[in-house]
Structures are given as C-alpha cells and as structure tokens.
Amino acid sequence: MSPQASSIFIISLLLGTTITASSNHWIMAWMGLEINTLAILPLISKSHHPRAIEAATKYFLTQATASTLVLFSSMTNAWSTGQWDITQLTHPMSCLILTSAVAMKLGLVPFHFWFPEVLQGSPITTGLLLSTLMKLPPITLLYMTSPSLNPTLLTTLAILSAAIGGWMGLNQTQIRKILAFSSISHLGWMAIIIIYNPKLTLLNFCLYTMMTATVFLILNTIKVLKLSTLMTAWTKIPSLNAMLLLTLLSLAGLPPLTGFLPKWLIIQELTKQDMAPAATLISLLSLLSLFFYLRLAYCTAITLPPHTTNHMKQWRTNKPANITIAMLTTMSIMLLPISPMIRTII
C-alpha cells in the first residue's frame, strides 16, 4: 500500500474517532463510526491473503450490524422523547439496544466471536489500531450515556467478558489471538465500572491502550507472531525482550507495575458501591488471564530454545529500540508510584 493511501486512511480514522467523541447528535456519532469502519477495512485487507479478506468481511458485517443498531436505538429514543441528544437517552428499549450495539462494536461477550478472528487475519500494526483506537468511539458513547444504562446488564456482560476472555485465551498459540482475548477481558473491567465511575473507565482504557501499544510495537519490531517463535526471539534484541516481559506482567495487573493501578481502583470503587461479590468474582476471573500472561512472559524469558533438529538461531539485529517503545514501556511499568496524583485527577 502506498504511503499516500495509508496516510489518507489513518487521517480518516482519526477524523471518525474525533467526530464521534465530540458529537452531541446521534447522527453525527453514527457518521463518525461509519467513517472509522470504512477507513480500517483497507488496512485489514491490504495483504490480499484469503485470511485477511475473510477478516475484513467479518469486520464489515459486524460493524455494519452494530451501526444499524446504534441508529435504530437513537431513532427509537427520538420517536418516544423527541430528543436526538446523546446524553438524553432515556427510553428503556433504546438503552438496551444501544448497550447491545456498543458491546458488538467493542467485542464484549456474547458479541465477541468476530474479534479474535479479525485480529488474527490482520497485520500486526492494524491489530494495534483495532485493539486501541477503534475501541475509543464506542467507549465514548458508553461514557456519555452511562447514567441511563442498565447496571445489571452491564455487570453481567462485564463478568462474562472477564470469564470468557480469560478462559478462551488459555489454549491459544497465536499471540494476536491471545491479545484479542486479553482485550475482551480488559473490556470487562471497563464495562463493570462505567455506570459508577465513568472517569475510571477512561483511565483504565488509557492505561490499557498504552500497555497494549507497547506489546504490539515490540512484537512488530522483533517480527514475532507465535509462541514458538517468541521462544527463540531473545537473541534478536535482548533489551526489547526484557521490556516485553515487564509489560506483559503489567498487563496482567501485577503490583508494583502500572497495570495494577486500574484494577485496584476499580475493586475499591465496586466495594464502595456495595458490590463486593462482583468485585470478588471479577478479581478471581482475572486469574485466568494471569495464566496466559505468565505463559507469554515465560516464553519471552526463556533463553534455551527447544532442542529440535530443525531449530535455527536468530541473528541479532543492529536496529536500536525505538524511542516510542522506550517511552511507552517506561509508562507501562512505572506509573504506580504517582497513583495519588492520578486519583486527584479522577
């Protein structure tokens, strides 16, 4: 793909995200979502591989259905209340349809089946966009409509997402699929708290985006897509492997790394809201995803490759680590000590 075409698609993605995030009218929000969908499709299918074409088709059908539901929900609300303002979503049926539509756009359980397949069929840089930037417009819609949404429904979706995301990631060998299930699990944490403290959801999303971007950029630099190749990639750029190990542990939410901060704050907020059983359950379910993060971390840290006859040592590359990766890794690991300052912001 030519640089001009790539830049047009990236600018369109940013434009669609900005339109949705800054709009008050449902039609403008829907228009931003459509621009986003149309801009990401060529980036998914640019390799012309059958799996990439399949991923683009699945993504298009899912997102088109979700956009239709968003439009239907807003029209139903406008029909009954006469309001097209996003924050004035008050009709119960409209709230239910919108929650389903946003869950489909994000890949929350039970609308998650498309996401691992699409991520597996996409190039790794497009996978980064799908896991981070493409999640922002639906989350802003949830943020703006959060006072009207059904707490029981969202809590159920969140706990199911944490469970299925952790459980289905256990058996995977493809790193992109593992990161897709990791995303589903993290979205469960964001969905459970959005009604009670929406700012906490945005904080969680920002930290998740930072950590996931670090992992994707490191994998793109060392050109690793499977667990078996990750085990032998330590010879390429050893410093990057150490960064990847720490970032994966941070994604798992282990103290004293950055990833522990959102989990700690969410559990604290849920306890304040008399939802201690939900907090306990989602904490226990995060142990499932902790297992596959530790599996990834083990494969990253292993320095003795399997003794197979067809094993080939990788050459160490002279390419230095990117300054972007260095900054993202530092933030992905070391933000926990400034959590009191972050607490004052939210």
C-alpha positions as a LaTeX table, in Angstrom:
\begin{tabular}{lrrr}
\hline
Residue & $x$ (\AA) & $y$ (\AA) & $z$ (\AA) \\
\hline
Met1 & 0.00 & 0.00 & 0.00 \\
Ser2 & 1.36 & 3.43 & $-0.95$ \\
Pro3 & 2.25 & 5.92 & 1.80 \\
Gln4 & $-0.33$ & 8.38 & 0.45 \\
Ala5 & $-3.14$ & 5.82 & 0.74 \\
Ser6 & $-2.01$ & 4.78 & 4.23 \\
Ser7 & $-1.92$ & 8.39 & 5.41 \\
Ile8 & $-5.42$ & 9.04 & 4.00 \\
Phe9 & $-6.81$ & 6.02 & 5.87 \\
Ile10 & $-5.05$ & 6.96 & 9.15 \\
Ile11 & $-6.31$ & 10.56 & 8.90 \\
Ser12 & $-9.84$ & 9.23 & 8.21 \\
Leu13 & $-9.57$ & 7.03 & 11.32 \\
Leu14 & $-8.58$ & 9.99 & 13.46 \\
Leu15 & $-11.33$ & 12.11 & 11.89 \\
Gly16 & $-14.02$ & 9.46 & 12.53 \\
Thr17 & $-12.88$ & 8.99 & 16.13 \\
Thr18 & $-12.86$ & 12.76 & 16.73 \\
Ile19 & $-16.33$ & 13.22 & 15.19 \\
Thr20 & $-17.85$ & 10.50 & 17.38 \\
Ala21 & $-16.07$ & 11.60 & 20.55 \\
Ser22 & $-17.03$ & 15.28 & 20.15 \\
Ser23 & $-20.59$ & 14.96 & 18.85 \\
Asn24 & $-23.82$ & 15.64 & 20.74 \\
His25 & $-26.16$ & 14.45 & 17.98 \\
Trp26 & $-26.73$ & 10.76 & 17.33 \\
Ile27 & $-26.44$ & 11.13 & 13.52 \\
Met28 & $-23.00$ & 12.74 & 13.84 \\
Ala29 & $-21.87$ & 9.97 & 16.20 \\
Trp30 & $-23.13$ & 7.34 & 13.75 \\
Met31 & $-21.35$ & 9.11 & 10.88 \\
Gly32 & $-18.04$ & 9.02 & 12.80 \\
Leu33 & $-18.46$ & 5.29 & 13.46 \\
Glu34 & $-19.10$ & 4.67 & 9.74 \\
Ile35 & $-16.02$ & 6.69 & 8.69 \\
Asn36 & $-13.96$ & 4.61 & 11.12 \\
Thr37 & $-15.28$ & 1.32 & 9.76 \\
Leu38 & $-14.67$ & 2.25 & 6.12 \\
Ala39 & $-11.17$ & 3.59 & 6.85 \\
Ile40 & $-9.92$ & 0.48 & 8.69 \\
Leu41 & $-11.16$ & $-2.06$ & 6.10 \\
Pro42 & $-8.37$ & $-1.44$ & 3.52 \\
Leu43 & $-5.79$ & $-1.61$ & 6.32 \\
Ile44 & $-7.11$ & $-5.04$ & 7.38 \\
Ser45 & $-7.20$ & $-6.47$ & 3.86 \\
Lys46 & $-4.03$ & $-4.87$ & 2.44 \\
Ser47 & $-2.06$ & $-8.15$ & 2.34 \\
His48 & $-4.63$ & $-9.72$ & $-0.09$ \\
His49 & $-4.29$ & $-13.01$ & 1.79 \\
Pro50 & $-7.56$ & $-15.04$ & 1.95 \\
Arg51 & $-7.46$ & $-14.84$ & 5.78 \\
Ala52 & $-7.13$ & $-11.04$ & 5.60 \\
Ile53 & $-10.07$ & $-10.78$ & 3.18 \\
Glu54 & $-12.11$ & $-13.02$ & 5.48 \\
Ala55 & $-11.19$ & $-10.84$ & 8.47 \\
Ala56 & $-12.21$ & $-7.67$ & 6.60 \\
Thr57 & $-15.55$ & $-9.24$ & 5.59 \\
Lys58 & $-16.30$ & $-10.36$ & 9.16 \\
Tyr59 & $-15.35$ & $-6.94$ & 10.50 \\
Phe60 & $-17.52$ & $-5.13$ & 7.95 \\
Leu61 & $-20.61$ & $-7.28$ & 8.62 \\
Thr62 & $-20.29$ & $-7.00$ & 12.42 \\
Gln63 & $-19.66$ & $-3.25$ & 12.45 \\
Ala64 & $-22.44$ & $-2.57$ & 9.92 \\
Thr65 & $-24.90$ & $-4.50$ & 12.12 \\
Ala66 & $-23.76$ & $-2.61$ & 15.22 \\
Ser67 & $-24.03$ & 0.77 & 13.45 \\
Thr68 & $-27.55$ & $-0.13$ & 12.33 \\
Leu69 & $-28.47$ & $-0.93$ & 15.93 \\
Val70 & $-26.99$ & 2.41 & 17.10 \\
Leu71 & $-29.13$ & 4.22 & 14.52 \\
Phe72 & $-32.22$ & 2.18 & 15.42 \\
Ser73 & $-31.70$ & 2.86 & 19.13 \\
Ser74 & $-31.37$ & 6.63 & 18.59 \\
Met75 & $-34.44$ & 6.71 & 16.31 \\
Thr76 & $-36.50$ & 4.79 & 18.88 \\
Asn77 & $-35.44$ & 7.24 & 21.57 \\
Ala78 & $-36.19$ & 10.24 & 19.32 \\
Trp79 & $-39.61$ & 8.74 & 18.46 \\
Ser80 & $-40.61$ & 8.48 & 22.12 \\
Thr81 & $-38.88$ & 11.55 & 23.62 \\
Gly82 & $-38.29$ & 13.92 & 20.69 \\
Gln83 & $-34.57$ & 14.16 & 21.65 \\
Trp84 & $-31.59$ & 13.48 & 19.36 \\
Asp85 & $-29.07$ & 14.48 & 22.04 \\
Ile86 & $-26.75$ & 11.62 & 23.04 \\
Thr87 & $-26.95$ & 12.44 & 26.74 \\
Gln88 & $-30.79$ & 12.39 & 26.68 \\
Leu89 & $-31.10$ & 8.64 & 26.07 \\
Thr90 & $-33.96$ & 7.78 & 28.43 \\
His91 & $-36.17$ & 5.20 & 26.69 \\
Pro92 & $-35.51$ & 1.74 & 28.29 \\
Met93 & $-35.68$ & $-0.17$ & 24.99 \\
Ser94 & $-33.27$ & 2.31 & 23.35 \\
Cys95 & $-30.82$ & 1.85 & 26.24 \\
Leu96 & $-30.98$ & $-1.92$ & 25.85 \\
Ile97 & $-30.42$ & $-1.79$ & 22.07 \\
Leu98 & $-27.57$ & 0.71 & 22.45 \\
Thr99 & $-25.81$ & $-1.47$ & 25.05 \\
Ser100 & $-26.02$ & $-4.43$ & 22.64 \\
Ala101 & $-24.73$ & $-2.31$ & 19.74 \\
Val102 & $-21.77$ & $-0.94$ & 21.70 \\
Ala103 & $-20.99$ & $-4.43$ & 23.07 \\
Met104 & $-20.91$ & $-5.65$ & 19.47 \\
Lys105 & $-18.62$ & $-2.80$ & 18.40 \\
Leu106 & $-16.24$ & $-3.39$ & 21.31 \\
Gly107 & $-16.30$ & $-7.20$ & 21.21 \\
Leu108 & $-17.84$ & $-7.74$ & 24.64 \\
Val109 & $-19.26$ & $-11.21$ & 25.40 \\
Pro110 & $-21.59$ & $-12.54$ & 23.91 \\
Phe111 & $-20.73$ & $-10.49$ & 20.77 \\
His112 & $-17.02$ & $-11.29$ & 20.91 \\
Phe113 & $-16.64$ & $-14.06$ & 18.31 \\
Trp114 & $-15.53$ & $-11.75$ & 15.49 \\
Phe115 & $-12.69$ & $-10.04$ & 17.34 \\
Pro116 & $-10.05$ & $-12.83$ & 17.69 \\
Glu117 & $-10.62$ & $-13.90$ & 14.07 \\
Val118 & $-10.31$ & $-10.36$ & 12.73 \\
Leu119 & $-7.19$ & $-9.67$ & 14.79 \\
Gln120 & $-5.62$ & $-12.94$ & 13.65 \\
Gly121 & $-6.24$ & $-12.07$ & 9.98 \\
Ser122 & $-4.89$ & $-8.50$ & 10.24 \\
Pro123 & $-1.30$ & $-7.23$ & 10.05 \\
Ile124 & 0.15 & $-6.51$ & 13.48 \\
Thr125 & 0.06 & $-2.70$ & 13.08 \\
Thr126 & $-3.61$ & $-2.87$ & 12.05 \\
Gly127 & $-4.18$ & $-5.17$ & 15.03 \\
Leu128 & $-2.79$ & $-2.39$ & 17.24 \\
Leu129 & $-5.33$ & 0.07 & 15.76 \\
Leu130 & $-8.19$ & $-2.43$ & 16.19 \\
Ser131 & $-7.28$ & $-3.07$ & 19.83 \\
Thr132 & $-6.82$ & 0.57 & 20.84 \\
Leu133 & $-8.02$ & 3.43 & 18.61 \\
Met134 & $-11.09$ & 1.62 & 17.25 \\
Lys135 & $-12.34$ & 1.00 & 20.80 \\
Leu136 & $-12.38$ & 4.70 & 21.69 \\
Pro137 & $-15.58$ & 5.84 & 19.84 \\
Pro138 & $-17.84$ & 3.10 & 21.34 \\
Ile139 & $-16.38$ & 3.75 & 24.82 \\
Thr140 & $-17.11$ & 7.49 & 24.47 \\
Leu141 & $-20.72$ & 6.62 & 23.57 \\
Leu142 & $-20.94$ & 4.45 & 26.70 \\
Tyr143 & $-19.36$ & 7.27 & 28.73 \\
Met144 & $-21.93$ & 9.84 & 27.53 \\
Thr145 & $-24.94$ & 7.56 & 28.03 \\
Ser146 & $-23.70$ & 5.87 & 31.26 \\
Pro147 & $-26.34$ & 7.44 & 33.60 \\
Ser148 & $-29.14$ & 5.86 & 31.54 \\
Leu149 & $-27.74$ & 2.35 & 31.12 \\
Asn150 & $-28.88$ & $-0.79$ & 32.93 \\
Pro151 & $-26.38$ & $-1.67$ & 35.72 \\
Thr152 & $-27.41$ & $-5.34$ & 35.92 \\
Leu153 & $-26.96$ & $-5.90$ & 32.18 \\
Leu154 & $-23.57$ & $-4.20$ & 32.07 \\
Thr155 & $-22.31$ & $-6.05$ & 35.15 \\
Thr156 & $-23.40$ & $-9.37$ & 33.61 \\
Leu157 & $-21.67$ & $-8.55$ & 30.29 \\
Ala158 & $-18.55$ & $-7.46$ & 32.16 \\
Ile159 & $-18.25$ & $-10.60$ & 34.29 \\
Leu160 & $-18.92$ & $-12.84$ & 31.28 \\
Ser161 & $-16.27$ & $-10.95$ & 29.28 \\
Ala162 & $-13.68$ & $-11.36$ & 32.05 \\
Ala163 & $-14.53$ & $-15.09$ & 32.26 \\
Ile164 & $-14.63$ & $-15.91$ & 28.54 \\
Gly165 & $-11.67$ & $-13.66$ & 27.72 \\
Gly166 & $-9.54$ & $-15.44$ & 30.30 \\
Trp167 & $-10.82$ & $-18.93$ & 29.63 \\
Met168 & $-10.56$ & $-18.90$ & 25.81 \\
Gly169 & $-7.09$ & $-17.36$ & 25.87 \\
Leu170 & $-5.66$ & $-20.33$ & 27.80 \\
Asn171 & $-5.36$ & $-22.68$ & 24.84 \\
Gln172 & $-4.04$ & $-20.29$ & 22.18 \\
Thr173 & $-0.64$ & $-20.44$ & 20.49 \\
Gln174 & $-1.07$ & $-17.40$ & 18.22 \\
Ile175 & $-0.03$ & $-14.21$ & 20.01 \\
Arg176 & $-2.57$ & $-11.99$ & 18.21 \\
Lys177 & $-5.42$ & $-14.23$ & 19.39 \\
Ile178 & $-4.07$ & $-14.17$ & 22.94 \\
Leu179 & $-4.00$ & $-10.36$ & 22.81 \\
Ala180 & $-7.57$ & $-10.35$ & 21.43 \\
Phe181 & $-8.83$ & $-12.37$ & 24.41 \\
Ser182 & $-6.76$ & $-10.13$ & 26.68 \\
Ser183 & $-8.62$ & $-7.15$ & 25.19 \\
Ile184 & $-12.01$ & $-8.80$ & 25.83 \\
Ser185 & $-11.02$ & $-9.45$ & 29.45 \\
His186 & $-9.87$ & $-5.84$ & 29.97 \\
Leu187 & $-13.10$ & $-4.54$ & 28.42 \\
Gly188 & $-14.98$ & $-6.47$ & 31.09 \\
Trp189 & $-13.15$ & $-4.44$ & 33.75 \\
Met190 & $-14.05$ & $-1.21$ & 31.94 \\
Ala191 & $-17.71$ & $-2.13$ & 31.48 \\
Ile192 & $-18.33$ & $-3.10$ & 35.11 \\
Ile193 & $-17.36$ & 0.33 & 36.47 \\
Ile194 & $-18.65$ & 2.72 & 33.78 \\
Ile195 & $-22.01$ & 3.38 & 35.47 \\
Tyr196 & $-20.49$ & 4.07 & 38.90 \\
Asn197 & $-17.36$ & 5.98 & 37.90 \\
Pro198 & $-17.04$ & 6.71 & 34.15 \\
Lys199 & $-13.72$ & 8.55 & 34.59 \\
Leu200 & $-12.23$ & 5.36 & 35.97 \\
Thr201 & $-13.21$ & 3.57 & 32.76 \\
Leu202 & $-11.38$ & 6.21 & 30.71 \\
Leu203 & $-8.31$ & 5.90 & 32.95 \\
Asn204 & $-8.40$ & 2.10 & 32.54 \\
Phe205 & $-8.76$ & 2.49 & 28.76 \\
Cys206 & $-5.79$ & 4.91 & 28.55 \\
Leu207 & $-3.52$ & 2.63 & 30.58 \\
Tyr208 & $-4.68$ & $-0.46$ & 28.64 \\
Thr209 & $-4.01$ & 1.37 & 25.34 \\
Met210 & $-0.53$ & 2.31 & 26.50 \\
Met211 & 0.40 & $-1.22$ & 27.57 \\
Thr212 & $-1.13$ & $-2.90$ & 24.51 \\
Ala213 & 0.58 & $-0.44$ & 22.17 \\
Thr214 & 3.92 & $-1.31$ & 23.82 \\
Val215 & 3.35 & $-5.05$ & 23.34 \\
Phe216 & 2.25 & $-4.70$ & 19.70 \\
Leu217 & 5.14 & $-2.38$ & 18.79 \\
Ile218 & 7.71 & $-4.70$ & 20.38 \\
Leu219 & 6.22 & $-7.72$ & 18.57 \\
Asn220 & 6.28 & $-5.75$ & 15.32 \\
Thr221 & 9.95 & $-4.86$ & 15.86 \\
Ile222 & 11.10 & $-8.41$ & 16.60 \\
Lys223 & 8.68 & $-9.86$ & 13.99 \\
Val224 & 7.05 & $-12.47$ & 16.24 \\
Leu225 & 3.52 & $-13.84$ & 15.79 \\
Lys226 & 3.56 & $-17.25$ & 17.52 \\
Leu227 & 4.64 & $-18.59$ & 20.91 \\
Ser228 & 7.10 & $-20.96$ & 19.26 \\
Thr229 & 8.95 & $-18.11$ & 17.52 \\
Leu230 & 8.76 & $-15.94$ & 20.66 \\
Met231 & 10.86 & $-18.57$ & 22.49 \\
Thr232 & 13.73 & $-18.16$ & 20.04 \\
Ala233 & 13.49 & $-14.38$ & 19.52 \\
Trp234 & 15.55 & $-13.40$ & 22.58 \\
Thr235 & 18.74 & $-13.31$ & 20.52 \\
Lys236 & 17.42 & $-10.55$ & 18.22 \\
Ile237 & 17.15 & $-7.62$ & 20.65 \\
Pro238 & 17.55 & $-8.87$ & 24.25 \\
Ser239 & 16.67 & $-5.50$ & 25.79 \\
Leu240 & 13.31 & $-5.49$ & 23.98 \\
Asn241 & 12.56 & $-8.96$ & 25.31 \\
Ala242 & 13.12 & $-7.71$ & 28.87 \\
Met243 & 10.77 & $-4.78$ & 28.18 \\
Leu244 & 8.16 & $-7.16$ & 26.73 \\
Leu245 & 8.38 & $-9.39$ & 29.82 \\
Leu246 & 7.70 & $-6.48$ & 32.19 \\
Thr247 & 4.92 & $-5.02$ & 30.02 \\
Leu248 & 3.14 & $-8.40$ & 29.90 \\
Leu249 & 3.29 & $-8.64$ & 33.69 \\
Ser250 & 1.93 & $-5.09$ & 33.86 \\
Leu251 & $-0.96$ & $-6.07$ & 31.54 \\
Ala252 & $-1.66$ & $-8.95$ & 33.89 \\
Gly253 & $-2.15$ & $-6.39$ & 36.68 \\
Leu254 & 0.67 & $-7.43$ & 38.99 \\
Pro255 & 1.95 & $-4.90$ & 41.55 \\
Pro256 & 4.16 & $-2.81$ & 41.60 \\
Leu257 & 3.59 & $-2.23$ & 37.86 \\
Thr258 & 1.22 & 0.25 & 36.17 \\
Gly259 & $-1.41$ & $-2.37$ & 35.28 \\
Phe260 & $-2.20$ & $-2.91$ & 38.96 \\
Leu261 & $-3.49$ & 0.69 & 39.31 \\
Pro262 & $-6.81$ & 0.43 & 37.36 \\
Lys263 & $-7.66$ & $-2.96$ & 38.89 \\
Trp264 & $-7.01$ & $-1.66$ & 42.39 \\
Leu265 & $-9.12$ & 1.48 & 41.85 \\
Ile266 & $-11.98$ & $-0.48$ & 40.23 \\
Ile267 & $-12.11$ & $-3.02$ & 43.09 \\
Gln268 & $-12.07$ & $-0.14$ & 45.58 \\
Glu269 & $-14.93$ & 1.65 & 43.77 \\
Leu270 & $-17.02$ & $-1.53$ & 43.45 \\
Thr271 & $-16.61$ & $-2.16$ & 47.20 \\
Lys272 & $-17.78$ & 1.40 & 47.92 \\
Gln273 & $-20.88$ & 0.73 & 45.77 \\
Asp274 & $-21.76$ & $-2.38$ & 47.87 \\
Met275 & $-20.75$ & $-4.67$ & 45.01 \\
Ala276 & $-18.18$ & $-6.72$ & 46.90 \\
Pro277 & $-19.41$ & $-10.06$ & 45.38 \\
Ala278 & $-18.96$ & $-8.68$ & 41.82 \\
Ala279 & $-15.52$ & $-7.31$ & 42.75 \\
Thr280 & $-14.50$ & $-10.68$ & 44.21 \\
Leu281 & $-15.79$ & $-12.59$ & 41.19 \\
Ile282 & $-14.10$ & $-10.41$ & 38.56 \\
Ser283 & $-10.84$ & $-10.49$ & 40.59 \\
Leu284 & $-10.91$ & $-14.28$ & 40.66 \\
Leu285 & $-11.68$ & $-14.41$ & 36.92 \\
Ser286 & $-8.67$ & $-12.21$ & 36.21 \\
Leu287 & $-6.53$ & $-15.13$ & 37.45 \\
Leu288 & $-7.45$ & $-16.94$ & 34.22 \\
Ser289 & $-5.94$ & $-14.21$ & 32.10 \\
Leu290 & $-2.99$ & $-14.00$ & 34.51 \\
Phe291 & $-2.17$ & $-17.59$ & 33.49 \\
Phe292 & $-1.78$ & $-16.85$ & 29.79 \\
Tyr293 & 0.13 & $-13.62$ & 30.50 \\
Leu294 & 2.55 & $-15.66$ & 32.60 \\
Arg295 & 2.74 & $-18.19$ & 29.77 \\
Leu296 & 3.67 & $-15.40$ & 27.36 \\
Ala297 & 6.13 & $-13.97$ & 29.89 \\
Tyr298 & 7.73 & $-17.42$ & 30.32 \\
Cys299 & 8.14 & $-17.80$ & 26.56 \\
Thr300 & 9.66 & $-14.32$ & 26.45 \\
Ala301 & 12.13 & $-15.02$ & 29.25 \\
Ile302 & 13.23 & $-18.48$ & 28.12 \\
Thr303 & 16.80 & $-18.36$ & 26.83 \\
Leu304 & 17.28 & $-22.04$ & 25.98 \\
Pro305 & 15.36 & $-22.94$ & 22.82 \\
Pro306 & 13.73 & $-26.37$ & 22.44 \\
His307 & 16.32 & $-28.93$ & 21.33 \\
Thr308 & 14.86 & $-29.77$ & 17.94 \\
Thr309 & 16.87 & $-30.73$ & 14.89 \\
Asn310 & 15.32 & $-28.05$ & 12.69 \\
His311 & 15.93 & $-25.18$ & 15.13 \\
Met312 & 17.76 & $-22.17$ & 13.71 \\
Lys313 & 19.35 & $-19.44$ & 15.83 \\
Gln314 & 18.11 & $-15.92$ & 15.08 \\
Trp315 & 20.64 & $-13.26$ & 14.16 \\
Arg316 & 20.94 & $-10.31$ & 16.49 \\
Thr317 & 19.79 & $-7.18$ & 14.65 \\
Asn318 & 21.63 & $-3.89$ & 14.83 \\
Lys319 & 18.35 & $-1.96$ & 14.79 \\
Pro320 & 18.11 & 0.07 & 18.02 \\
Ala321 & 14.92 & 0.14 & 20.07 \\
Asn322 & 12.52 & 2.88 & 19.05 \\
Ile323 & 12.22 & 5.92 & 21.36 \\
Thr324 & 8.42 & 5.49 & 21.23 \\
Ile325 & 8.73 & 1.95 & 22.56 \\
Ala326 & 11.12 & 3.14 & 25.27 \\
Met327 & 8.71 & 5.86 & 26.47 \\
Leu328 & 5.64 & 3.60 & 26.31 \\
Thr329 & 7.46 & 0.83 & 28.20 \\
Thr330 & 8.56 & 3.24 & 30.92 \\
Met331 & 4.96 & 4.43 & 31.39 \\
Ser332 & 3.60 & 0.88 & 31.20 \\
Ile333 & 5.82 & $-0.18$ & 34.09 \\
Met334 & 6.44 & 2.78 & 36.39 \\
Leu335 & 3.24 & 4.81 & 36.83 \\
Leu336 & 2.02 & 3.14 & 40.04 \\
Pro337 & 4.01 & 5.43 & 42.43 \\
Ile338 & 2.19 & 8.51 & 41.07 \\
Ser339 & $-1.25$ & 6.95 & 41.65 \\
Pro340 & $-2.16$ & 9.56 & 44.34 \\
Met341 & $-1.77$ & 12.28 & 41.69 \\
Ile342 & $-3.89$ & 10.27 & 39.22 \\
Arg343 & $-6.54$ & 9.83 & 41.93 \\
Thr344 & $-6.80$ & 13.62 & 42.33 \\
Ile345 & $-7.45$ & 13.96 & 38.58 \\
Ile346 & $-10.30$ & 11.43 & 38.52 \\
\hline
\end{tabular}
